[in-house]
Tab-separated table of C-alpha atoms in Angstrom:
chain	number	residue	atom	x	y	z
A	1	UNK	CA	-35.465	2.039	-4.623
A	2	UNK	CA	-34.416	5.684	-4.290
A	3	UNK	CA	-35.354	7.748	-1.288
A	4	UNK	CA	-36.206	11.314	-0.282
A	5	UNK	CA	-34.646	12.783	2.828
A	6	UNK	CA	-36.540	15.826	4.097
A	7	UNK	CA	-34.536	17.935	6.550
A	8	UNK	CA	-35.600	21.261	8.055
A	9	UNK	CA	-33.476	23.782	9.991
A	10	UNK	CA	-35.201	25.609	12.885
A	11	UNK	CA	-33.255	28.483	14.347
A	12	UNK	CA	-33.870	31.852	15.915
A	13	UNK	CA	-31.076	34.030	17.418
A	14	UNK	CA	-31.373	36.279	20.464
A	15	UNK	CA	-31.245	39.640	18.667
A	16	UNK	CA	-29.463	42.527	20.376
A	17	UNK	CA	-31.174	45.678	21.554
A	18	UNK	CA	-29.847	49.066	20.433
A	19	UNK	CA	-26.726	49.318	22.670
A	20	UNK	CA	-24.855	52.583	22.629
A	21	UNK	CA	-21.358	53.511	23.632
A	22	UNK	CA	-22.624	55.174	26.812
A	23	UNK	CA	-24.201	51.884	27.900
A	24	UNK	CA	-20.780	50.231	28.069
A	25	UNK	CA	-19.887	49.543	31.724
A	26	UNK	CA	-23.382	50.552	32.883
A	27	UNK	CA	-25.846	48.042	31.512
A	28	UNK	CA	-25.501	44.261	30.960
A	29	UNK	CA	-28.862	43.941	29.340
A	30	UNK	CA	-27.888	43.056	25.783
A	31	UNK	CA	-30.905	41.410	24.198
A	32	UNK	CA	-34.088	42.956	22.835
A	33	UNK	CA	-36.854	41.126	24.689
A	34	UNK	CA	-39.684	42.814	22.819
A	35	UNK	CA	-38.238	42.118	19.396
A	36	UNK	CA	-37.316	38.523	20.169
A	37	UNK	CA	-40.731	37.797	21.667
A	38	UNK	CA	-42.621	39.405	18.789
A	39	UNK	CA	-40.605	37.637	16.103
A	40	UNK	CA	-41.035	34.215	17.730
A	41	UNK	CA	-44.779	34.722	18.081
A	42	UNK	CA	-45.081	35.967	14.550
A	43	UNK	CA	-43.192	33.064	13.017
A	44	UNK	CA	-45.052	30.662	15.298
A	45	UNK	CA	-48.352	31.901	13.955
A	46	UNK	CA	-47.240	31.944	10.286
A	47	UNK	CA	-44.993	28.840	10.207
A	48	UNK	CA	-44.291	26.682	13.252
A	49	UNK	CA	-47.798	26.020	14.497
A	50	UNK	CA	-49.580	25.506	11.146
A	51	UNK	CA	-46.679	23.579	9.614
A	52	UNK	CA	-46.352	21.315	12.691
A	53	UNK	CA	-50.064	20.620	12.644
A	54	UNK	CA	-49.873	19.713	8.967
A	55	UNK	CA	-46.871	17.480	9.454
A	56	UNK	CA	-48.467	15.783	12.434
A	57	UNK	CA	-51.431	14.868	10.256
A	58	UNK	CA	-49.219	13.528	7.533
A	59	UNK	CA	-46.946	11.563	9.836
A	60	UNK	CA	-49.875	9.923	11.637
A	61	UNK	CA	-51.799	9.268	8.437
A	62	UNK	CA	-48.939	7.506	6.672
A	63	UNK	CA	-47.828	5.668	9.797
A	64	UNK	CA	-44.131	5.715	9.201
A	65	UNK	CA	-44.014	5.785	5.442
A	66	UNK	CA	-43.633	9.615	5.518
A	67	UNK	CA	-40.683	10.857	7.528
A	68	UNK	CA	-38.998	14.191	8.241
A	69	UNK	CA	-35.984	15.352	10.244
A	70	UNK	CA	-35.100	18.555	12.055
A	71	UNK	CA	-32.277	20.339	13.726
A	72	UNK	CA	-33.480	22.881	16.286
A	73	UNK	CA	-30.820	25.196	17.668
A	74	UNK	CA	-30.436	25.657	21.396
A	75	UNK	CA	-31.229	29.367	21.058
A	76	UNK	CA	-34.479	28.552	19.293
A	77	UNK	CA	-35.439	26.042	22.029
A	78	UNK	CA	-34.617	28.586	24.734
A	79	UNK	CA	-36.890	31.129	23.072
A	80	UNK	CA	-39.716	28.594	22.617
A	81	UNK	CA	-39.507	27.888	26.341
A	82	UNK	CA	-39.507	31.604	27.171
A	83	UNK	CA	-41.916	33.119	24.629
A	84	UNK	CA	-43.930	30.350	22.940
A	85	UNK	CA	-44.247	27.110	24.977
A	86	UNK	CA	-47.040	25.963	22.714
A	87	UNK	CA	-44.556	25.807	19.839
A	88	UNK	CA	-42.245	23.616	21.897
A	89	UNK	CA	-45.190	21.343	22.799
A	90	UNK	CA	-46.052	21.052	19.110
A	91	UNK	CA	-42.522	19.922	18.218
A	92	UNK	CA	-42.606	17.409	21.086
A	93	UNK	CA	-45.894	16.070	19.696
A	94	UNK	CA	-44.237	15.600	16.332
A	95	UNK	CA	-41.265	13.747	17.812
A	96	UNK	CA	-43.644	11.498	19.823
A	97	UNK	CA	-44.946	10.044	16.530
A	98	UNK	CA	-41.612	8.226	16.241
A	99	UNK	CA	-41.398	9.367	12.610
A	100	UNK	CA	-39.202	12.432	13.193
A	101	UNK	CA	-35.419	12.334	13.560
A	102	UNK	CA	-33.634	15.104	15.391
A	103	UNK	CA	-30.111	16.123	14.468
A	104	UNK	CA	-27.371	17.669	16.605
A	105	UNK	CA	-25.672	21.014	15.931
A	106	UNK	CA	-23.927	23.746	17.842
A	107	UNK	CA	-26.108	25.002	20.694
A	108	UNK	CA	-25.851	28.650	19.686
A	109	UNK	CA	-25.891	28.062	15.909
A	110	UNK	CA	-22.360	29.381	16.001
A	111	UNK	CA	-19.190	29.475	13.951
A	112	UNK	CA	-17.341	27.678	16.648
A	113	UNK	CA	-16.251	24.909	14.254
A	114	UNK	CA	-13.894	27.344	12.502
A	115	UNK	CA	-12.856	29.119	15.671
A	116	UNK	CA	-12.123	26.711	18.492
A	117	UNK	CA	-12.166	22.906	18.719
A	118	UNK	CA	-12.886	23.046	22.468
A	119	UNK	CA	-15.731	25.496	22.124
A	120	UNK	CA	-17.142	23.484	19.226
A	121	UNK	CA	-17.190	20.235	21.293
A	122	UNK	CA	-18.645	22.040	24.245
A	123	UNK	CA	-21.541	23.438	22.280
A	124	UNK	CA	-22.246	20.187	20.488
A	125	UNK	CA	-22.357	18.280	23.752
A	126	UNK	CA	-24.606	20.900	25.286
A	127	UNK	CA	-26.987	20.699	22.303
A	128	UNK	CA	-27.120	16.883	22.427
A	129	UNK	CA	-27.942	17.099	26.148
A	130	UNK	CA	-30.675	19.663	25.477
A	131	UNK	CA	-32.246	17.550	22.697
A	132	UNK	CA	-32.279	14.472	24.958
A	133	UNK	CA	-33.781	16.315	27.967
A	134	UNK	CA	-36.425	18.035	25.825
A	135	UNK	CA	-37.411	15.278	23.417
A	136	UNK	CA	-35.906	12.056	24.782
A	137	UNK	CA	-33.982	11.427	21.566
A	138	UNK	CA	-30.190	11.085	21.209
A	139	UNK	CA	-29.016	12.461	17.858
A	140	UNK	CA	-27.067	10.086	15.635
A	141	UNK	CA	-26.355	12.538	12.793
A	142	UNK	CA	-24.825	16.048	12.884
A	143	UNK	CA	-25.484	19.159	10.878
A	144	UNK	CA	-23.183	22.041	11.446
A	145	UNK	CA	-24.316	25.655	11.436
A	146	UNK	CA	-25.472	26.582	7.932
A	147	UNK	CA	-24.065	23.215	6.706
A	148	UNK	CA	-20.510	24.487	7.239
A	149	UNK	CA	-18.100	21.633	6.374
A	150	UNK	CA	-14.577	20.639	5.586
A	151	UNK	CA	-12.433	17.574	6.061
A	152	UNK	CA	-11.102	18.726	9.459
A	153	UNK	CA	-14.603	19.481	10.801
A	154	UNK	CA	-15.854	16.097	9.615
A	155	UNK	CA	-12.922	14.431	11.480
A	156	UNK	CA	-13.864	16.231	14.720
A	157	UNK	CA	-17.554	15.308	14.362
A	158	UNK	CA	-16.642	11.667	13.686
A	159	UNK	CA	-14.542	11.650	16.854
A	160	UNK	CA	-17.660	12.763	18.780
A	161	UNK	CA	-19.357	9.524	17.831
A	162	UNK	CA	-21.846	10.614	15.152
A	163	UNK	CA	-22.602	8.321	12.177
A	164	UNK	CA	-22.336	11.168	9.658
A	165	UNK	CA	-23.292	14.708	8.868
A	166	UNK	CA	-25.061	16.880	6.280
A	167	UNK	CA	-23.544	19.458	4.007
A	168	UNK	CA	-24.091	21.393	0.797
A	169	UNK	CA	-23.817	19.659	-2.582
A	170	UNK	CA	-21.526	22.404	-3.837
A	171	UNK	CA	-20.630	22.095	-7.547
A	172	UNK	CA	-16.967	22.944	-6.990
A	173	UNK	CA	-16.674	20.004	-4.620
A	174	UNK	CA	-18.745	17.504	-6.632
A	175	UNK	CA	-17.525	18.476	-10.102
A	176	UNK	CA	-19.119	15.759	-12.297
A	177	UNK	CA	-20.553	13.805	-9.336
A	178	UNK	CA	-24.163	13.834	-8.163
A	179	UNK	CA	-25.310	14.934	-4.684
A	180	UNK	CA	-27.868	12.050	-4.742
A	181	UNK	CA	-25.569	9.520	-3.178
A	182	UNK	CA	-24.062	8.810	0.200
A	183	UNK	CA	-20.360	9.656	0.345
A	184	UNK	CA	-17.582	8.755	2.788
A	185	UNK	CA	-15.694	11.556	4.512
A	186	UNK	CA	-12.017	12.112	3.723
A	187	UNK	CA	-9.843	10.473	4.775
A	188	UNK	CA	-11.612	7.101	4.227
A	189	UNK	CA	-13.606	6.184	7.345
A	190	UNK	CA	-16.994	4.864	8.447
A	191	UNK	CA	-18.248	8.458	8.666
A	192	UNK	CA	-20.923	9.229	6.036
A	193	UNK	CA	-21.863	12.467	4.346
A	194	UNK	CA	-25.215	13.465	2.930
A	195	UNK	CA	-25.241	16.284	0.385
A	196	UNK	CA	-28.046	18.766	-0.203
A	197	UNK	CA	-29.558	18.729	-3.726
A	198	UNK	CA	-29.563	22.516	-3.841
A	199	UNK	CA	-31.491	22.847	-7.080
A	200	UNK	CA	-34.466	20.748	-6.031
A	201	UNK	CA	-34.340	22.173	-2.498
A	202	UNK	CA	-34.204	25.775	-3.574
A	203	UNK	CA	-37.035	25.261	-6.050
A	204	UNK	CA	-39.213	24.970	-2.974
A	205	UNK	CA	-37.321	27.191	-0.488
A	206	UNK	CA	-36.489	30.149	-2.683
A	207	UNK	CA	-38.255	30.025	-6.032
A	208	UNK	CA	-41.697	28.664	-5.120
A	209	UNK	CA	-43.535	32.022	-5.125
A	210	UNK	CA	-41.248	33.814	-7.619
A	211	UNK	CA	-43.592	34.778	-10.509
A	212	UNK	CA	-40.603	35.694	-12.656
A	213	UNK	CA	-39.340	32.121	-12.472
A	214	UNK	CA	-39.841	30.216	-15.729
A	215	UNK	CA	-41.274	27.195	-13.816
A	216	UNK	CA	-43.817	29.237	-11.791
A	217	UNK	CA	-46.212	28.101	-10.537
A	218	UNK	CA	-44.639	24.956	-9.172
A	219	UNK	CA	-47.167	22.123	-8.848
A	220	UNK	CA	-46.661	18.793	-7.109
A	221	UNK	CA	-47.161	16.994	-10.378
A	222	UNK	CA	-44.344	18.996	-12.014
A	223	UNK	CA	-42.048	18.408	-9.079
A	224	UNK	CA	-42.637	14.662	-9.138
A	225	UNK	CA	-41.778	14.662	-12.854
A	226	UNK	CA	-38.454	16.269	-12.030
A	227	UNK	CA	-37.752	13.598	-9.443
A	228	UNK	CA	-38.717	10.816	-11.828
A	229	UNK	CA	-36.251	12.140	-14.453
A	230	UNK	CA	-33.314	11.488	-12.109
A	231	UNK	CA	-31.337	8.302	-12.905
A	232	UNK	CA	-32.851	5.269	-11.196
A	233	UNK	CA	-29.467	4.312	-9.588
A	234	UNK	CA	-29.466	7.514	-7.539
A	235	UNK	CA	-29.696	6.612	-3.873
A	236	UNK	CA	-31.173	9.591	-1.926
A	237	UNK	CA	-32.459	13.053	-2.869
A	238	UNK	CA	-31.668	15.310	0.000
A	239	UNK	CA	-34.117	18.172	0.301
A	240	UNK	CA	-32.627	20.469	2.948
A	241	UNK	CA	-34.196	23.859	3.782
A	242	UNK	CA	-35.142	26.347	6.495
A	243	UNK	CA	-38.397	25.291	8.154
A	244	UNK	CA	-39.518	28.923	7.880
A	245	UNK	CA	-39.884	28.197	4.169
A	246	UNK	CA	-43.389	27.173	5.038
A	247	UNK	CA	-45.519	30.225	5.817
A	248	UNK	CA	-42.790	32.775	6.576
A	249	UNK	CA	-40.448	32.931	3.571
A	250	UNK	CA	-43.150	31.538	1.279
A	251	UNK	CA	-46.472	32.897	2.501
A	252	UNK	CA	-49.516	30.704	2.968
A	253	UNK	CA	-51.319	32.357	0.040
A	254	UNK	CA	-48.554	31.132	-2.273
A	255	UNK	CA	-49.896	27.612	-1.871
A	256	UNK	CA	-46.821	26.354	-0.008
A	257	UNK	CA	-48.783	24.498	2.629
A	258	UNK	CA	-50.971	22.805	0.047
A	259	UNK	CA	-47.785	21.777	-1.806
A	260	UNK	CA	-46.392	20.119	1.334
A	261	UNK	CA	-49.721	18.477	2.143
A	262	UNK	CA	-50.059	16.933	-1.349
A	263	UNK	CA	-46.426	15.869	-1.884
A	264	UNK	CA	-46.365	12.548	0.042
A	265	UNK	CA	-49.495	11.169	-1.697
A	266	UNK	CA	-48.102	12.029	-5.119
A	267	UNK	CA	-44.724	10.560	-4.291
A	268	UNK	CA	-46.355	7.283	-3.280
A	269	UNK	CA	-48.761	7.119	-6.182
A	270	UNK	CA	-46.562	8.473	-9.021
A	271	UNK	CA	-42.964	7.502	-8.198
A	272	UNK	CA	-40.809	4.736	-6.747
A	273	UNK	CA	-39.435	6.973	-4.004
A	274	UNK	CA	-39.654	6.326	-0.293
A	275	UNK	CA	-39.053	8.761	2.515
A	276	UNK	CA	-36.076	8.218	4.804
A	277	UNK	CA	-34.302	9.684	7.829
A	278	UNK	CA	-30.643	10.766	7.588
A	279	UNK	CA	-29.464	7.973	9.876
A	280	UNK	CA	-31.412	5.436	7.822
A	281	UNK	CA	-29.864	6.731	4.601
A	282	UNK	CA	-26.388	6.361	6.090
A	283	UNK	CA	-27.221	2.788	7.197
A	284	UNK	CA	-29.090	1.711	4.068
A	285	UNK	CA	-26.858	2.908	1.219
A	286	UNK	CA	-23.238	2.037	0.641
A	287	UNK	CA	-21.082	5.161	0.048
A	288	UNK	CA	-20.019	5.351	-3.575
A	289	UNK	CA	-16.919	7.477	-3.170
A	290	UNK	CA	-14.725	9.487	-0.818
A	291	UNK	CA	-15.613	13.155	-0.541
A	292	UNK	CA	-12.582	15.442	-0.136
A	293	UNK	CA	-13.336	19.013	0.970
A	294	UNK	CA	-10.088	20.735	2.060
A	295	UNK	CA	-11.652	24.260	1.817
A	296	UNK	CA	-14.707	25.162	3.834
A	297	UNK	CA	-18.167	25.123	2.271
A	298	UNK	CA	-21.594	26.039	3.457
A	299	UNK	CA	-25.128	26.417	2.031
A	300	UNK	CA	-25.136	30.233	2.277
A	301	UNK	CA	-25.045	32.745	-0.599
A	302	UNK	CA	-23.913	32.090	-4.146
A	303	UNK	CA	-20.346	31.456	-3.073
A	304	UNK	CA	-21.383	28.701	-0.641
A	305	UNK	CA	-18.376	29.385	1.597
A	306	UNK	CA	-17.814	31.385	4.814
A	307	UNK	CA	-18.133	34.820	3.181
A	308	UNK	CA	-21.670	35.266	4.388
A	309	UNK	CA	-20.208	35.654	7.915
A	310	UNK	CA	-16.472	36.365	7.423
A	311	UNK	CA	-16.352	38.081	4.050
A	312	UNK	CA	-15.298	41.558	5.117
A	313	UNK	CA	-13.120	43.326	7.700
A	314	UNK	CA	-16.062	44.262	9.903
A	315	UNK	CA	-17.065	40.649	10.256
A	316	UNK	CA	-13.510	39.413	10.783
A	317	UNK	CA	-12.813	42.028	13.411
A	318	UNK	CA	-15.972	41.209	15.363
A	319	UNK	CA	-15.320	37.467	15.041
A	320	UNK	CA	-11.672	37.761	16.205
A	321	UNK	CA	-12.637	40.071	19.091
A	322	UNK	CA	-15.282	37.561	20.325
A	323	UNK	CA	-13.125	34.428	20.199
A	324	UNK	CA	-10.064	36.006	21.700
A	325	UNK	CA	-12.066	35.855	24.937
A	326	UNK	CA	-12.371	32.036	24.920
A	327	UNK	CA	-9.416	31.409	27.265
A	328	UNK	CA	-10.894	33.741	29.887
A	329	UNK	CA	-14.307	32.134	29.408
A	330	UNK	CA	-12.909	28.749	30.387
A	331	UNK	CA	-12.135	30.181	33.836
A	332	UNK	CA	-15.618	31.661	34.258
A	333	UNK	CA	-18.245	30.032	36.413
A	334	UNK	CA	-20.932	32.761	36.245
A	335	UNK	CA	-23.947	31.170	34.464
A	336	UNK	CA	-25.342	34.462	33.188
A	337	UNK	CA	-21.972	35.373	31.612
A	338	UNK	CA	-21.706	31.960	30.092
A	339	UNK	CA	-25.239	32.216	28.666
A	340	UNK	CA	-24.521	35.555	27.107
A	341	UNK	CA	-21.262	34.239	25.721
A	342	UNK	CA	-23.175	31.579	23.805
A	343	UNK	CA	-25.896	33.876	22.566
A	344	UNK	CA	-23.271	36.353	21.316
A	345	UNK	CA	-21.761	33.574	19.151
A	346	UNK	CA	-24.850	33.125	16.991
A	347	UNK	CA	-23.765	33.265	13.371
A	348	UNK	CA	-26.579	35.757	12.661
A	349	UNK	CA	-24.741	38.636	14.319
A	350	UNK	CA	-21.946	38.325	11.754
A	351	UNK	CA	-24.411	37.741	8.931
A	352	UNK	CA	-25.961	41.107	9.602
A	353	UNK	CA	-22.582	42.774	9.030
A	354	UNK	CA	-22.341	41.555	5.396
A	355	UNK	CA	-21.720	44.259	2.807
A	356	UNK	CA	-22.540	42.033	-0.197
A	357	UNK	CA	-24.532	43.432	-3.135
A	358	UNK	CA	-27.025	42.050	-5.623
A	359	UNK	CA	-29.056	38.965	-4.771
A	360	UNK	CA	-26.965	37.919	-1.786
A	361	UNK	CA	-27.130	41.400	-0.345
A	362	UNK	CA	-30.925	41.487	-0.626
A	363	UNK	CA	-31.185	38.235	1.378
A	364	UNK	CA	-28.887	39.599	4.060
A	365	UNK	CA	-30.989	42.780	4.364
A	366	UNK	CA	-34.170	40.751	4.524
A	367	UNK	CA	-33.014	38.977	7.692
A	368	UNK	CA	-31.200	41.865	9.363
A	369	UNK	CA	-32.919	44.056	12.015
A	370	UNK	CA	-30.343	46.848	11.308
A	371	UNK	CA	-30.558	49.652	8.726
A	372	UNK	CA	-26.949	48.940	7.600
A	373	UNK	CA	-24.157	46.419	8.249
A	374	UNK	CA	-22.070	49.232	9.795
A	375	UNK	CA	-24.698	49.814	12.485
A	376	UNK	CA	-24.827	46.078	13.098
A	377	UNK	CA	-21.066	46.057	13.640
A	378	UNK	CA	-21.027	49.107	15.952
A	379	UNK	CA	-23.895	47.778	18.054
A	380	UNK	CA	-22.260	44.331	18.396
A	381	UNK	CA	-18.896	45.766	19.289
A	382	UNK	CA	-20.401	48.017	21.951
A	383	UNK	CA	-22.048	44.938	23.493
A	384	UNK	CA	-18.842	42.983	23.290
A	385	UNK	CA	-16.850	45.821	24.919
A	386	UNK	CA	-19.179	45.689	27.947
A	387	UNK	CA	-19.114	41.907	27.964
A	388	UNK	CA	-15.305	41.847	28.061
A	389	UNK	CA	-15.248	44.354	30.964
A	390	UNK	CA	-17.860	42.314	32.791
A	391	UNK	CA	-15.935	39.079	32.260
A	392	UNK	CA	-12.621	40.568	33.428
A	393	UNK	CA	-14.216	41.956	36.602
A	394	UNK	CA	-15.733	38.586	37.395
A	395	UNK	CA	-12.463	36.804	36.937
A	396	UNK	CA	-10.642	39.327	39.153
A	397	UNK	CA	-13.209	38.949	41.913
A	398	UNK	CA	-13.052	35.164	41.578
A	399	UNK	CA	-9.243	35.125	41.684
A	400	UNK	CA	-9.253	37.266	44.873
A	401	UNK	CA	-11.818	34.938	46.435
A	402	UNK	CA	-9.835	31.831	45.553
A	403	UNK	CA	-6.565	33.331	46.835
A	404	UNK	CA	-8.270	34.378	50.078
A	405	UNK	CA	-9.691	30.923	50.634
A	406	UNK	CA	-6.385	29.227	49.873
A	407	UNK	CA	-4.602	31.438	52.391
A	408	UNK	CA	-7.015	30.605	55.159
A	409	UNK	CA	-6.864	26.846	54.369
A	410	UNK	CA	-3.054	27.015	54.450
A	411	UNK	CA	-3.154	28.642	57.866
A	412	UNK	CA	-5.348	25.875	59.169
A	413	UNK	CA	-3.235	23.182	57.604
A	414	UNK	CA	-0.065	24.662	59.224
A	415	UNK	CA	-1.830	24.503	62.560
A	416	UNK	CA	-1.246	28.167	63.002
A	417	UNK	CA	-4.977	28.374	63.428
A	418	UNK	CA	-7.280	25.559	64.492
A	419	UNK	CA	-10.726	25.109	63.036
A	420	UNK	CA	-12.274	25.596	66.456
A	421	UNK	CA	-10.635	28.981	66.841
A	422	UNK	CA	-11.496	30.269	63.412
A	423	UNK	CA	-14.192	33.023	63.760
A	424	UNK	CA	-17.596	32.017	62.489
A	425	UNK	CA	-17.511	34.555	59.649
A	426	UNK	CA	-14.222	33.153	58.335
A	427	UNK	CA	-15.487	29.523	58.629
A	428	UNK	CA	-18.447	30.523	56.418
A	429	UNK	CA	-16.048	31.750	53.714
A	430	UNK	CA	-14.183	28.497	53.867
């Protein structure tokens, strides 16, 4: 029997406020509270709350026969806690049904996997800890930011103890192969890979309400027919998409919620498919081949590579400027600075700097809060300039404090000064 694996990405970045050159060195307030709050509340009303309510009804009605999976970035969870606790509660209610699997990712939905192995591991561990503390579930499967993947990343993720990970079923990687199987990561190991069926996923996520599409309108019956035409020996059809597909990218009046509501019943009555979690797919199906991906792929843009975030000199300059600070960051113990460091790593900041044209360019513009990629770059670099100054000042102060404390302790050790004779103020420093 073939299976359907439904996976949804949930992510919101902390968007930056307009930050001018004259703010550098004067203000450490980087994030636009009003914008972030209003966007979370808007998307909650249009997508998260109604979609979660619908999924809850489906999950409880089918009592485990219908299953879905999510990855929820740390920055999204932080914003739910801050701006929309009812959304967080609704996700917790879904997970409590025991029919939802949560996946791990980078805490800040960052590009750390292509920048720093240490930072990558740190963020993944932090995200795993956050998922467990919030939902009581320990992720078994990993999905990297925007399904970014290559052989080296897969090796790192396997070393962290995950069973497998998700990525894009890119044509240039698969060639003649199908994405509807479980694969083994290269080099041969017990680490499995699940590939997005981008055509069937994007029929829902991108084309559903496109009236110029030859298949519009998309009905559940038509979609089931497409599934039934796939070869019977195929193992798992991976339908991976942004959760905001439901209600935000595809508005409610498009019929997207009705489509989701009716899909399970039609799958059960008109096909031989079952629904499955990613970890179950990796356990249930034997990998048919080794997947070798020496060059990095993702699920973004037509190129399905890193060009959505690192495709021009603006993006590369901002990226390099950010990650050159990582050695200093490792010496930092200021929690606010460390929090801002993570939020500044969100891949969205680099996505806004894209200068692509045509269809890809329109998608970038849709998500960007900036009038142009150049303003996105200038704003980000202004913030980063202040952040670097702030970090350096903190490390200087910390170094002086450590040196001062070491000197006093040495004096006491050398018995040049006894503890009893040390003035109260100095003992407090020690």
